[in-house]
Structure formats: structure tokens, C-alpha cells
Amino acid sequence: MTTSTRLLAGLMFGTALTIAGAAQAQVKEVEMVHWWTSGGEAAALNVLKDDLQKKGYSWKDNPIAGGGGAPAMTVLRARLTSGNIPTAVQMLGFDIQEWAEFGVLANLNAVAEKEGWDKVVPQALQRFSKYNGQWVAAPVNVHSTNWVWLNKAQLDKLGGKAPANWDELVALLEKAKGAGIIPIAHGGQLWQDATLFDSVILTTGGGDFYKKAMIDLDPAALSSPTMKTVFERMAVLRSYVDNNFSGRDWNLASAMVIKGEALMQIMGDWAKGEFVNAGKKPDQDFVCIRFPGTQGQVTFNSDQFALFKVGASREEAQAVLASATMNPAFQSAFNVVKGSAPARTDVSDAAFDACGKKAIADLKEANEKGTLYGSMAHGHANKASVKAAMYDVITSHFNRQITTDQAVAQFQKAVAAAK
Ligand code: GAL
């Protein structure tokens, strides 16, 4: 049996079981597979758990550690193959579409129509939440990857001016190095290296180039001189990380900035969840800026709860979860803690701190100007196989296993093979 036939057999087995039990009482429990295991992420998830508990649903937690979610997706595949289907799964962009293509995701149209999701969820998110006109996932947030998080006290010591372009960034990193502070807190993991790459490509080539290379996979763009500059700049960033960066989890890198051991972290706005969870305040303890040279453009990713076909006894729980997720008050409460922006356009920014307000305003602007792009690092630019091919080259280069010229030569070929 191939993986896909085993998978389908498993899913059919699961469905048959539930049909037999259709007359049974509804299961008042939500089981969620997710990778929100850091302090800030767990705090955000508690907002959802509490909300569901108030609605009479217990929470069965299924956390799979590993930023960016690759380990969670591996566990999910194994579970589906054996017919052990969770109620809901945290999922990103193209992964949702790939599962929908398989025909295994539930149909949320009834609740979506009743609550008017079509009118309030931005098109850029609907493109991932819907498959063939059918809602298959409920978006819980919008994150973006082109951010830098700076320790305010350390920045002040170095002159206090946040960098506005690449040259100013490098000058500041050099100053930090000279002052004996770790310039960049980074964790050497595939998805973290790729998160840096999102920003470097956006600042180097601009939005049009980002789209051509990362989303359209244009071979000429992928092997262009601009791409060479991108890899050269990745090597520059590499020279400002500390010697212990390899394998470090992203939230430990955030902690280095929180404690002032490092000047900055280049990371998506889930990092803000760590600062907030540590009691830190924007403009007082930390500073948030768009990656130098990318203001006005946004590389986004949206966490969505994909709901699988689990059968009648859990459909009510799924509808309750979907509705709770899309509730405007919940979208505000959850995203204030998580560091992200709401996944609907009609949620007030009143409860958000300065960085949250900026996230919401930047997203709105980028959406209107057409400068909102799916994050490659977080599964919103291309399907998983292409993402993995890019990850490999980016990380080999970041770890100095291949030269810049080799990276440029391999990049387009690896993508072409994975398409
Ligand atoms: C992203 C996800 C965020 C956060 C981050 C670190 O892919 O969208 O919610 O969890 O990974 O794990």
C-alpha cells in the first residue's frame, strides 16, 4: 500500500466508525493538534481553552513541539494514516490546500454563511481557508515575518536609532559586536533560517521580485544576480550570530533579547508574544520595526484551524470551535496575547499595544496597495515540497556547507525538481 492509499483507508475506517455511532450523543471535547508550546503561545492558547470550557467543551491538548510546525505535520500524517483523526489541527496555507485536495477536510459553509465570514475575512486568507468555494478552515490570526525585535536599553546604548535600511542595519550590528553584545539572537533551524530569508529577499529585491521568485517560482528570478545578493546578505547576517546558535529554539533566542544578552531578533510577530508574556512593553523595554527596507510591504502567514471529517458525533464540537475562533471579541483577546493581528477586518485595534496596532495598520495598507505576500518560510508562498527544497539550500548556505555561488546555482534547480 502506498502512503496515500493507506491514508485514505485510514480515513474511510474513521468515517465508517462515526457513521455507525451517528445516533450517539455529541462528544463535548475538542482535540487540537498544534505546535504552540512556548510561554507566549501557551498563554494565547489558554484564551481559547477557557472560551471553549465556558461553552461546555473540554480541551484535549495535543502539542507537538517544533517551531514552524514541521514536526506537527509529520505526526498528523501518521495519525491520519492510522485513522486516528483529531477534531482540529493548527495549519498553515498550502498545507490546508493539500489536505483539502485529498477530500478529507470538513465543510464549514453552514457556520461561515450564518456568520458572514466571506465579508470579513481578507481575500488573502480566504485563498487558504477555502477550497473550491468551500470553507475548510477557520483563520485564527495573521502573523507576518518581516519584523525585527530590539532590546530598547541596548539600542539606546548604541545610539538609540533603529535602522531604516540594509546599510544602517549592518552598521548597527557592527556597533553591537564592537560593544560586546550578541548582535543577532538566532536559532539555527531550517524554518528560522528561512524566516530571515523572507526578509532579506524582500529588502533586497522588493515586493515584485519577492513575488516573482518565491510565489511564481520564475527560474530567471531564482537564479538572478539579485538572488546572489540575497545569499551574500544571508552570509553577512550569519556573521553576527553567536557560536551557540545551532538548533536553538526561537523562543530561547527571544529570551536573549528580552534579557539584553542580544540586541535583536529577526522573527515573526509570535516573538512579541514572548516579550508580552515576560511582562515587557513596547517602546519601553523593546522596539518593533519592520525589517529595514521593507516598511510598506508584508510577508504574512495565517494560523488556521483545519477541521477534518471526523463524523457526526464531533461535528457539533467542530462548529462550536469554528464559531468561537471567528468571534470578534475572541479574535481581539487571542491576538493581543499571541502577537498577531486579527483574521477579520472588523476587529478594533483598541486593545492592542503599539506593535499590535502597527501590525494591523501595516497589513491593511499592504492589502490595499497589493504589497501583501505569502511567507515562503511559513507555507504561504508555495507547497510543502518547494518550501522544503528552498529550506535545504538556505540552511546549507547559512551553515557554510556551500558557497554563495553554489547556493545560487542549486536554488533554482532544487525548486524545479520539487515543483
Ligand atoms: C509559525 C506559526 C506561529 C508560531 C511560529 C513559531 O509557523 O504561524 O503561530 O507558532 O510558527 O512556532
CSV table of C-alpha atoms and ligand atoms in Angstrom, one decimal:
chain,number,residue,atom,x,y,z
A,1,MET,CA,0.0,0.0,0.0
A,2,THR,CA,1.3,3.5,-0.8
A,3,THR,CA,1.2,6.2,1.8
A,4,SER,CA,-1.8,7.8,0.2
A,5,THR,CA,-3.9,4.6,-0.1
A,6,ARG,CA,-3.1,3.8,3.5
A,7,LEU,CA,-4.1,7.3,4.4
A,8,LEU,CA,-7.4,7.0,2.6
A,9,ALA,CA,-8.1,3.6,4.1
A,10,GLY,CA,-7.5,5.1,7.5
A,11,LEU,CA,-9.8,8.0,6.9
A,12,MET,CA,-12.5,5.7,5.5
A,13,PHE,CA,-12.2,3.5,8.5
A,14,GLY,CA,-12.6,6.5,10.7
A,15,THR,CA,-15.7,7.7,8.8
A,16,ALA,CA,-17.3,4.3,9.0
A,17,LEU,CA,-16.9,4.2,12.7
A,18,THR,CA,-18.6,7.5,13.1
A,19,ILE,CA,-21.5,6.7,10.8
A,20,ALA,CA,-22.2,3.7,13.0
A,21,GLY,CA,-22.2,5.9,16.0
A,22,ALA,CA,-24.1,8.8,14.4
A,23,ALA,CA,-27.0,8.4,16.8
A,24,GLN,CA,-24.8,8.7,19.8
A,25,ALA,CA,-24.6,11.8,21.9
A,26,GLN,CA,-22.3,14.6,20.8
A,27,VAL,CA,-18.7,14.4,22.1
A,28,LYS,CA,-18.2,17.6,24.2
A,29,GLU,CA,-14.5,17.7,23.6
A,30,VAL,CA,-12.1,19.4,21.2
A,31,GLU,CA,-8.9,17.8,20.5
A,32,MET,CA,-6.3,20.1,18.9
A,33,VAL,CA,-3.0,19.2,17.3
A,34,HIS,CA,-0.8,22.3,17.4
A,35,TRP,CA,2.8,23.5,17.9
A,36,TRP,CA,2.1,26.3,20.3
A,37,THR,CA,4.5,25.3,23.1
A,38,SER,CA,6.4,28.4,24.0
A,39,GLY,CA,5.3,30.6,27.0
A,40,GLY,CA,3.6,33.2,24.9
A,41,GLU,CA,2.0,30.7,22.6
A,42,ALA,CA,0.6,28.7,25.5
A,43,ALA,CA,-0.8,31.8,27.1
A,44,ALA,CA,-2.6,32.6,23.8
A,45,LEU,CA,-4.0,29.1,23.6
A,46,ASN,CA,-5.3,29.4,27.1
A,47,VAL,CA,-7.6,32.1,25.9
A,48,LEU,CA,-9.2,29.6,23.5
A,49,LYS,CA,-9.3,26.8,26.0
A,50,ASP,CA,-11.1,29.0,28.6
A,51,ASP,CA,-13.5,30.2,26.0
A,52,LEU,CA,-14.5,26.6,24.9
A,53,GLN,CA,-14.7,25.5,28.5
A,54,LYS,CA,-17.2,28.2,29.2
A,55,LYS,CA,-19.2,26.8,26.2
A,56,GLY,CA,-19.2,23.3,27.9
A,57,TYR,CA,-16.4,21.8,25.8
A,58,SER,CA,-13.3,20.2,27.3
A,59,TRP,CA,-9.9,20.6,25.7
A,60,LYS,CA,-7.7,17.7,24.8
A,61,ASP,CA,-4.3,19.1,24.2
A,62,ASN,CA,-2.0,17.6,21.6
A,63,PRO,CA,1.1,19.8,21.4
A,64,ILE,CA,3.9,18.8,19.1
A,65,ALA,CA,6.9,20.9,19.8
A,66,GLY,CA,8.8,22.4,16.9
A,67,GLY,CA,8.5,26.0,15.6
A,68,GLY,CA,7.1,26.4,12.2
A,69,GLY,CA,5.1,23.2,12.6
A,70,ALA,CA,7.1,20.7,10.5
A,71,PRO,CA,7.1,18.0,13.3
A,72,ALA,CA,3.4,18.5,13.9
A,73,MET,CA,2.7,17.9,10.2
A,74,THR,CA,4.7,14.7,10.4
A,75,VAL,CA,2.7,13.4,13.4
A,76,LEU,CA,-0.5,14.4,11.7
A,77,ARG,CA,0.3,12.3,8.6
A,78,ALA,CA,1.0,9.3,10.8
A,79,ARG,CA,-2.3,9.8,12.8
A,80,LEU,CA,-4.4,10.1,9.6
A,81,THR,CA,-2.8,7.0,8.1
A,82,SER,CA,-4.0,5.0,11.1
A,83,GLY,CA,-7.5,6.6,11.1
A,84,ASN,CA,-6.9,8.4,14.4
A,85,ILE,CA,-8.3,11.8,13.3
A,86,PRO,CA,-8.1,14.9,15.6
A,87,THR,CA,-11.0,17.4,15.8
A,88,ALA,CA,-8.8,20.2,14.7
A,89,VAL,CA,-5.3,20.9,13.6
A,90,GLN,CA,-3.3,24.2,13.6
A,91,MET,CA,-2.2,24.5,9.9
A,92,LEU,CA,-0.6,26.9,7.5
A,93,GLY,CA,-1.5,28.0,4.0
A,94,PHE,CA,-0.6,25.4,1.3
A,95,ASP,CA,-0.8,22.5,3.8
A,96,ILE,CA,-4.5,23.3,4.2
A,97,GLN,CA,-5.0,23.3,0.4
A,98,GLU,CA,-3.1,20.0,0.0
A,99,TRP,CA,-5.3,18.2,2.6
A,100,ALA,CA,-8.5,19.8,1.1
A,101,GLU,CA,-7.4,18.4,-2.3
A,102,PHE,CA,-7.4,15.0,-0.7
A,103,GLY,CA,-11.1,15.5,0.1
A,104,VAL,CA,-10.6,14.9,3.9
A,105,LEU,CA,-11.5,18.3,5.3
A,106,ALA,CA,-14.9,19.1,6.7
A,107,ASN,CA,-17.4,21.6,5.2
A,108,LEU,CA,-17.8,24.7,7.3
A,109,ASN,CA,-20.1,26.6,4.9
A,110,ALA,CA,-23.1,26.4,7.2
A,111,VAL,CA,-21.4,28.3,10.0
A,112,ALA,CA,-19.5,30.5,7.7
A,113,GLU,CA,-22.6,31.6,5.8
A,114,LYS,CA,-24.6,32.1,9.1
A,115,GLU,CA,-21.8,34.3,10.4
A,116,GLY,CA,-20.9,36.1,7.2
A,117,TRP,CA,-17.2,35.1,7.1
A,118,ASP,CA,-17.0,35.9,3.4
A,119,LYS,CA,-17.4,39.6,4.1
A,120,VAL,CA,-14.9,40.0,7.0
A,121,VAL,CA,-12.0,37.6,6.2
A,122,PRO,CA,-9.5,39.2,3.9
A,123,GLN,CA,-9.3,37.6,0.4
A,124,ALA,CA,-5.6,36.8,1.0
A,125,LEU,CA,-6.6,34.5,3.9
A,126,GLN,CA,-9.7,33.1,2.2
A,127,ARG,CA,-7.5,31.9,-0.6
A,128,PHE,CA,-6.2,29.3,2.0
A,129,SER,CA,-9.3,28.8,4.2
A,130,LYS,CA,-11.5,27.8,1.2
A,131,TYR,CA,-11.2,25.1,-1.3
A,132,ASN,CA,-13.4,25.0,-4.4
A,133,GLY,CA,-15.7,27.6,-2.7
A,134,GLN,CA,-16.0,25.5,0.5
A,135,TRP,CA,-14.7,26.8,3.9
A,136,VAL,CA,-12.4,24.1,5.2
A,137,ALA,CA,-10.6,26.0,7.9
A,138,ALA,CA,-11.1,28.9,10.3
A,139,PRO,CA,-8.4,31.5,10.4
A,140,VAL,CA,-7.4,32.5,13.9
A,141,ASN,CA,-4.8,35.2,13.1
A,142,VAL,CA,-2.5,36.9,10.7
A,143,HIS,CA,1.2,36.9,11.6
A,144,SER,CA,3.9,38.4,9.5
A,145,THR,CA,7.6,37.5,9.2
A,146,ASN,CA,9.4,40.8,8.2
A,147,TRP,CA,9.9,42.1,11.7
A,148,VAL,CA,12.9,42.9,14.0
A,149,TRP,CA,12.6,42.9,17.8
A,150,LEU,CA,15.2,45.0,19.6
A,151,ASN,CA,16.1,45.4,23.2
A,152,LYS,CA,15.5,49.0,24.0
A,153,ALA,CA,18.2,49.6,26.6
A,154,GLN,CA,20.8,48.0,24.4
A,155,LEU,CA,19.7,50.0,21.4
A,156,ASP,CA,19.8,53.2,23.5
A,157,LYS,CA,23.4,52.4,24.5
A,158,LEU,CA,24.3,52.1,20.8
A,159,GLY,CA,22.8,55.5,19.8
A,160,GLY,CA,19.1,54.8,20.0
A,161,LYS,CA,18.3,54.9,16.3
A,162,ALA,CA,16.6,51.9,14.8
A,163,PRO,CA,17.9,51.1,11.3
A,164,ALA,CA,15.8,52.1,8.3
A,165,ASN,CA,17.7,50.2,5.5
A,166,TRP,CA,20.2,47.4,5.0
A,167,ASP,CA,23.3,49.6,5.4
A,168,GLU,CA,22.1,51.1,8.6
A,169,LEU,CA,21.3,47.6,9.8
A,170,VAL,CA,24.8,46.3,9.2
A,171,ALA,CA,26.3,49.5,10.8
A,172,LEU,CA,24.2,48.8,13.9
A,173,LEU,CA,25.2,45.1,14.0
A,174,GLU,CA,28.8,46.1,13.7
A,175,LYS,CA,28.4,48.6,16.6
A,176,ALA,CA,26.8,45.9,18.8
A,177,LYS,CA,29.6,43.5,18.0
A,178,GLY,CA,32.2,46.2,19.0
A,179,ALA,CA,30.3,46.8,22.2
A,180,GLY,CA,30.4,43.1,23.1
A,181,ILE,CA,26.7,42.4,22.8
A,182,ILE,CA,25.5,39.5,20.6
A,183,PRO,CA,24.2,41.4,17.6
A,184,ILE,CA,21.5,38.8,16.4
A,185,ALA,CA,19.8,36.2,18.6
A,186,HIS,CA,19.1,33.4,16.2
A,187,GLY,CA,18.3,29.7,16.3
A,188,GLY,CA,19.9,27.6,13.6
A,189,GLN,CA,16.8,25.6,12.4
A,190,LEU,CA,15.7,25.3,8.9
A,191,TRP,CA,12.5,27.3,9.3
A,192,GLN,CA,14.3,30.1,11.3
A,193,ASP,CA,16.9,30.5,8.6
A,194,ALA,CA,14.1,30.6,6.1
A,195,THR,CA,12.3,33.3,8.2
A,196,LEU,CA,15.4,35.5,7.8
A,197,PHE,CA,15.4,34.8,4.1
A,198,ASP,CA,11.8,36.1,3.7
A,199,SER,CA,13.0,39.5,5.0
A,200,VAL,CA,16.3,39.6,3.2
A,201,ILE,CA,14.7,38.8,-0.2
A,202,LEU,CA,12.0,41.5,0.4
A,203,THR,CA,14.5,44.2,1.3
A,204,THR,CA,16.9,43.2,-1.5
A,205,GLY,CA,14.6,42.7,-4.4
A,206,GLY,CA,11.4,44.5,-3.3
A,207,GLY,CA,7.9,43.1,-3.4
A,208,ASP,CA,7.8,42.4,-7.2
A,209,PHE,CA,11.0,40.3,-7.0
A,210,TYR,CA,9.7,38.5,-3.9
A,211,LYS,CA,6.6,37.5,-5.8
A,212,LYS,CA,8.4,36.5,-9.0
A,213,ALA,CA,10.9,34.4,-7.1
A,214,MET,CA,9.1,33.0,-4.1
A,215,ILE,CA,5.5,32.7,-5.4
A,216,ASP,CA,5.7,32.5,-9.2
A,217,LEU,CA,9.0,30.5,-9.0
A,218,ASP,CA,10.3,32.3,-12.0
A,219,PRO,CA,13.5,30.4,-13.0
A,220,ALA,CA,15.2,33.6,-14.1
A,221,ALA,CA,14.5,35.4,-10.8
A,222,LEU,CA,15.6,32.3,-8.8
A,223,SER,CA,19.0,32.3,-10.4
A,224,SER,CA,19.4,36.1,-10.9
A,225,PRO,CA,22.1,38.5,-9.6
A,226,THR,CA,19.6,39.8,-7.1
A,227,MET,CA,19.3,36.3,-5.7
A,228,LYS,CA,23.1,36.2,-5.4
A,229,THR,CA,23.0,39.5,-3.4
A,230,VAL,CA,20.3,37.8,-1.2
A,231,PHE,CA,22.6,34.9,-0.3
A,232,GLU,CA,25.5,37.3,0.2
A,233,ARG,CA,23.4,39.2,2.7
A,234,MET,CA,22.4,36.0,4.4
A,235,ALA,CA,26.2,35.3,4.9
A,236,VAL,CA,26.5,38.8,6.4
A,237,LEU,CA,23.7,38.1,8.9
A,238,ARG,CA,25.4,34.8,9.7
A,239,SER,CA,28.5,36.6,10.8
A,240,TYR,CA,26.5,38.4,13.6
A,241,VAL,CA,25.0,35.4,15.3
A,242,ASP,CA,26.7,33.8,18.3
A,243,ASN,CA,28.6,30.5,18.3
A,244,ASN,CA,25.8,28.6,20.1
A,245,PHE,CA,23.1,29.4,17.5
A,246,SER,CA,22.8,25.9,16.1
A,247,GLY,CA,19.5,24.2,16.9
A,248,ARG,CA,18.4,26.8,19.4
A,249,ASP,CA,14.6,27.2,19.7
A,250,TRP,CA,13.2,30.5,18.6
A,251,ASN,CA,11.7,31.4,21.9
A,252,LEU,CA,15.2,31.0,23.6
A,253,ALA,CA,16.5,33.4,21.1
A,254,SER,CA,13.7,35.8,22.0
A,255,ALA,CA,14.7,35.4,25.7
A,256,MET,CA,18.2,36.5,24.8
A,257,VAL,CA,16.8,39.8,23.6
A,258,ILE,CA,14.4,40.1,26.5
A,259,LYS,CA,17.3,39.7,28.9
A,260,GLY,CA,19.6,42.1,27.0
A,261,GLU,CA,22.1,39.4,26.1
A,262,ALA,CA,21.5,40.1,22.4
A,263,LEU,CA,20.5,43.3,20.6
A,264,MET,CA,17.9,41.9,18.2
A,265,GLN,CA,15.9,39.0,16.8
A,266,ILE,CA,14.7,38.9,13.3
A,267,MET,CA,11.5,36.9,13.6
A,268,GLY,CA,7.7,36.9,13.0
A,269,ASP,CA,5.5,38.6,15.5
A,270,TRP,CA,4.9,35.5,17.6
A,271,ALA,CA,8.2,36.7,19.2
A,272,LYS,CA,6.1,39.6,20.6
A,273,GLY,CA,4.1,37.0,22.5
A,274,GLU,CA,7.3,36.1,24.4
A,275,PHE,CA,8.1,39.8,25.3
A,276,VAL,CA,4.5,40.3,26.5
A,277,ASN,CA,4.5,37.1,28.4
A,278,ALA,CA,7.7,38.3,30.2
A,279,GLY,CA,5.9,41.5,31.2
A,280,LYS,CA,7.8,43.7,28.7
A,281,LYS,CA,6.3,46.7,27.0
A,282,PRO,CA,6.9,48.1,23.5
A,283,ASP,CA,8.9,51.4,23.3
A,284,GLN,CA,9.8,51.0,27.0
A,285,ASP,CA,11.5,47.6,27.1
A,286,PHE,CA,11.6,46.6,23.4
A,287,VAL,CA,11.2,48.2,20.0
A,288,CYS,CA,9.5,46.6,17.0
A,289,ILE,CA,10.4,47.6,13.4
A,290,ARG,CA,9.8,46.2,10.0
A,291,PHE,CA,12.9,44.6,8.7
A,292,PRO,CA,15.0,47.5,7.5
A,293,GLY,CA,13.9,48.5,4.0
A,294,THR,CA,10.6,46.6,4.0
A,295,GLN,CA,8.2,49.1,5.5
A,296,GLY,CA,5.0,49.2,3.4
A,297,GLN,CA,5.4,45.5,2.4
A,298,VAL,CA,4.3,42.5,4.4
A,299,THR,CA,5.1,38.8,4.2
A,300,PHE,CA,2.3,37.1,6.1
A,301,ASN,CA,1.2,33.7,7.4
A,302,SER,CA,-2.1,32.9,9.0
A,303,ASP,CA,-2.6,30.1,11.5
A,304,GLN,CA,-5.9,28.4,10.7
A,305,PHE,CA,-7.7,25.6,12.4
A,306,ALA,CA,-8.3,23.0,9.7
A,307,LEU,CA,-11.1,20.7,10.6
A,308,PHE,CA,-11.1,17.1,9.3
A,309,LYS,CA,-14.1,14.9,8.5
A,310,VAL,CA,-14.5,13.2,11.9
A,311,GLY,CA,-18.1,12.1,11.6
A,312,ALA,CA,-21.4,13.2,13.2
A,313,SER,CA,-20.5,12.8,16.8
A,314,ARG,CA,-17.9,15.5,16.7
A,315,GLU,CA,-19.4,17.9,14.1
A,316,GLU,CA,-21.1,20.0,16.8
A,317,ALA,CA,-17.8,20.4,18.6
A,318,GLN,CA,-16.2,21.5,15.3
A,319,ALA,CA,-18.9,24.0,14.6
A,320,VAL,CA,-18.5,25.5,18.1
A,321,LEU,CA,-14.8,25.7,17.7
A,322,ALA,CA,-15.0,27.4,14.3
A,323,SER,CA,-17.6,29.9,15.6
A,324,ALA,CA,-15.6,30.6,18.7
A,325,THR,CA,-12.5,31.1,16.6
A,326,MET,CA,-14.1,33.7,14.4
A,327,ASN,CA,-15.8,35.6,17.2
A,328,PRO,CA,-14.6,39.2,17.0
A,329,ALA,CA,-14.1,39.5,20.8
A,330,PHE,CA,-12.1,36.3,20.8
A,331,GLN,CA,-10.0,37.4,17.8
A,332,SER,CA,-9.1,40.5,19.8
A,333,ALA,CA,-8.3,38.7,23.1
A,334,PHE,CA,-6.3,35.9,21.5
A,335,ASN,CA,-4.2,38.0,19.1
A,336,VAL,CA,-3.3,40.6,21.8
A,337,VAL,CA,-1.6,37.8,23.6
A,338,LYS,CA,-0.3,35.9,20.5
A,339,GLY,CA,1.4,38.9,18.9
A,340,SER,CA,-0.6,38.6,15.7
A,341,ALA,CA,-3.3,40.6,14.0
A,342,PRO,CA,-6.9,39.5,13.8
A,343,ALA,CA,-8.0,37.4,10.8
A,344,ARG,CA,-11.0,39.7,10.2
A,345,THR,CA,-11.1,43.3,9.1
A,346,ASP,CA,-13.8,44.4,11.5
A,347,VAL,CA,-12.0,44.0,14.8
A,348,SER,CA,-10.9,47.2,16.6
A,349,ASP,CA,-7.3,47.7,17.4
A,350,ALA,CA,-8.1,49.4,20.8
A,351,ALA,CA,-7.0,46.5,23.0
A,352,PHE,CA,-3.6,46.1,21.1
A,353,ASP,CA,-0.3,47.6,22.1
A,354,ALA,CA,1.8,49.8,19.8
A,355,CYS,CA,3.3,46.9,17.9
A,356,GLY,CA,-0.1,45.2,17.5
A,357,LYS,CA,-1.6,48.4,16.2
A,358,LYS,CA,1.3,48.7,13.8
A,359,ALA,CA,0.8,45.1,12.7
A,360,ILE,CA,-2.9,45.8,12.0
A,361,ALA,CA,-2.2,49.1,10.1
A,362,ASP,CA,0.6,47.6,8.1
A,363,LEU,CA,-1.5,44.7,7.0
A,364,LYS,CA,-4.4,46.9,6.0
A,365,GLU,CA,-2.0,49.2,4.0
A,366,ALA,CA,-0.3,46.2,2.3
A,367,ASN,CA,-3.6,44.6,1.5
A,368,GLU,CA,-4.9,47.8,-0.2
A,369,LYS,CA,-1.6,48.5,-2.0
A,370,GLY,CA,-1.2,45.0,-3.3
A,371,THR,CA,2.1,44.5,-1.3
A,372,LEU,CA,0.9,41.7,0.9
A,373,TYR,CA,2.8,38.5,0.0
A,374,GLY,CA,2.6,34.9,1.4
A,375,SER,CA,5.6,34.0,3.6
A,376,MET,CA,7.8,31.4,2.0
A,377,ALA,CA,9.2,30.3,5.4
A,378,HIS,CA,5.7,29.7,6.8
A,379,GLY,CA,4.0,27.8,4.0
A,380,HIS,CA,2.1,30.7,2.3
A,381,ALA,CA,4.2,31.1,-0.9
A,382,ASN,CA,4.3,27.6,-2.2
A,383,LYS,CA,3.5,24.0,-1.4
A,384,ALA,CA,5.4,22.0,1.2
A,385,SER,CA,7.8,20.2,-1.3
A,386,VAL,CA,9.0,23.5,-2.8
A,387,LYS,CA,9.3,25.1,0.7
A,388,ALA,CA,11.4,22.1,1.8
A,389,ALA,CA,13.7,22.4,-1.3
A,390,MET,CA,14.3,26.1,-0.5
A,391,TYR,CA,14.9,25.4,3.2
A,392,ASP,CA,17.7,22.9,2.3
A,393,VAL,CA,19.7,25.3,0.2
A,394,ILE,CA,19.1,28.2,2.5
A,395,THR,CA,20.3,26.3,5.6
A,396,SER,CA,23.3,24.6,3.9
A,397,HIS,CA,24.4,28.0,2.8
A,398,PHE,CA,23.8,29.6,6.2
A,399,ASN,CA,25.8,26.9,7.9
A,400,ARG,CA,28.7,27.5,5.4
A,401,GLN,CA,28.4,24.0,3.9
A,402,ILE,CA,28.1,25.5,0.4
A,403,THR,CA,29.3,28.8,-1.0
A,404,THR,CA,27.1,31.7,-2.2
A,405,ASP,CA,27.8,30.7,-5.8
A,406,GLN,CA,26.9,27.1,-5.2
A,407,ALA,CA,23.7,28.2,-3.3
A,408,VAL,CA,22.6,30.3,-6.3
A,409,ALA,CA,23.3,27.5,-8.7
A,410,GLN,CA,21.4,25.0,-6.6
A,411,PHE,CA,18.5,27.1,-5.6
A,412,GLN,CA,16.6,27.2,-8.9
A,413,LYS,CA,17.4,23.5,-9.7
A,414,ALA,CA,16.2,22.4,-6.3
A,415,VAL,CA,12.9,24.3,-6.8
A,416,ALA,CA,12.4,23.0,-10.3
A,417,ALA,CA,12.8,19.4,-9.1
A,418,ALA,CA,10.3,19.9,-6.3
A,419,LYS,CA,7.6,21.7,-8.3
B,1,GAL,C1,4.6,29.8,12.8
B,1,GAL,C2,3.2,30.0,13.4
B,1,GAL,C3,3.1,30.8,14.6
B,1,GAL,C4,4.2,30.4,15.6
B,1,GAL,C5,5.5,30.1,14.9
B,1,GAL,C6,6.6,29.5,15.8
B,1,GAL,O1,4.6,29.0,11.7
B,1,GAL,O2,2.4,30.6,12.4
B,1,GAL,O3,1.9,30.8,15.2
B,1,GAL,O4,3.7,29.3,16.2
B,1,GAL,O5,5.4,29.3,13.8
B,1,GAL,O6,6.3,28.2,16.2
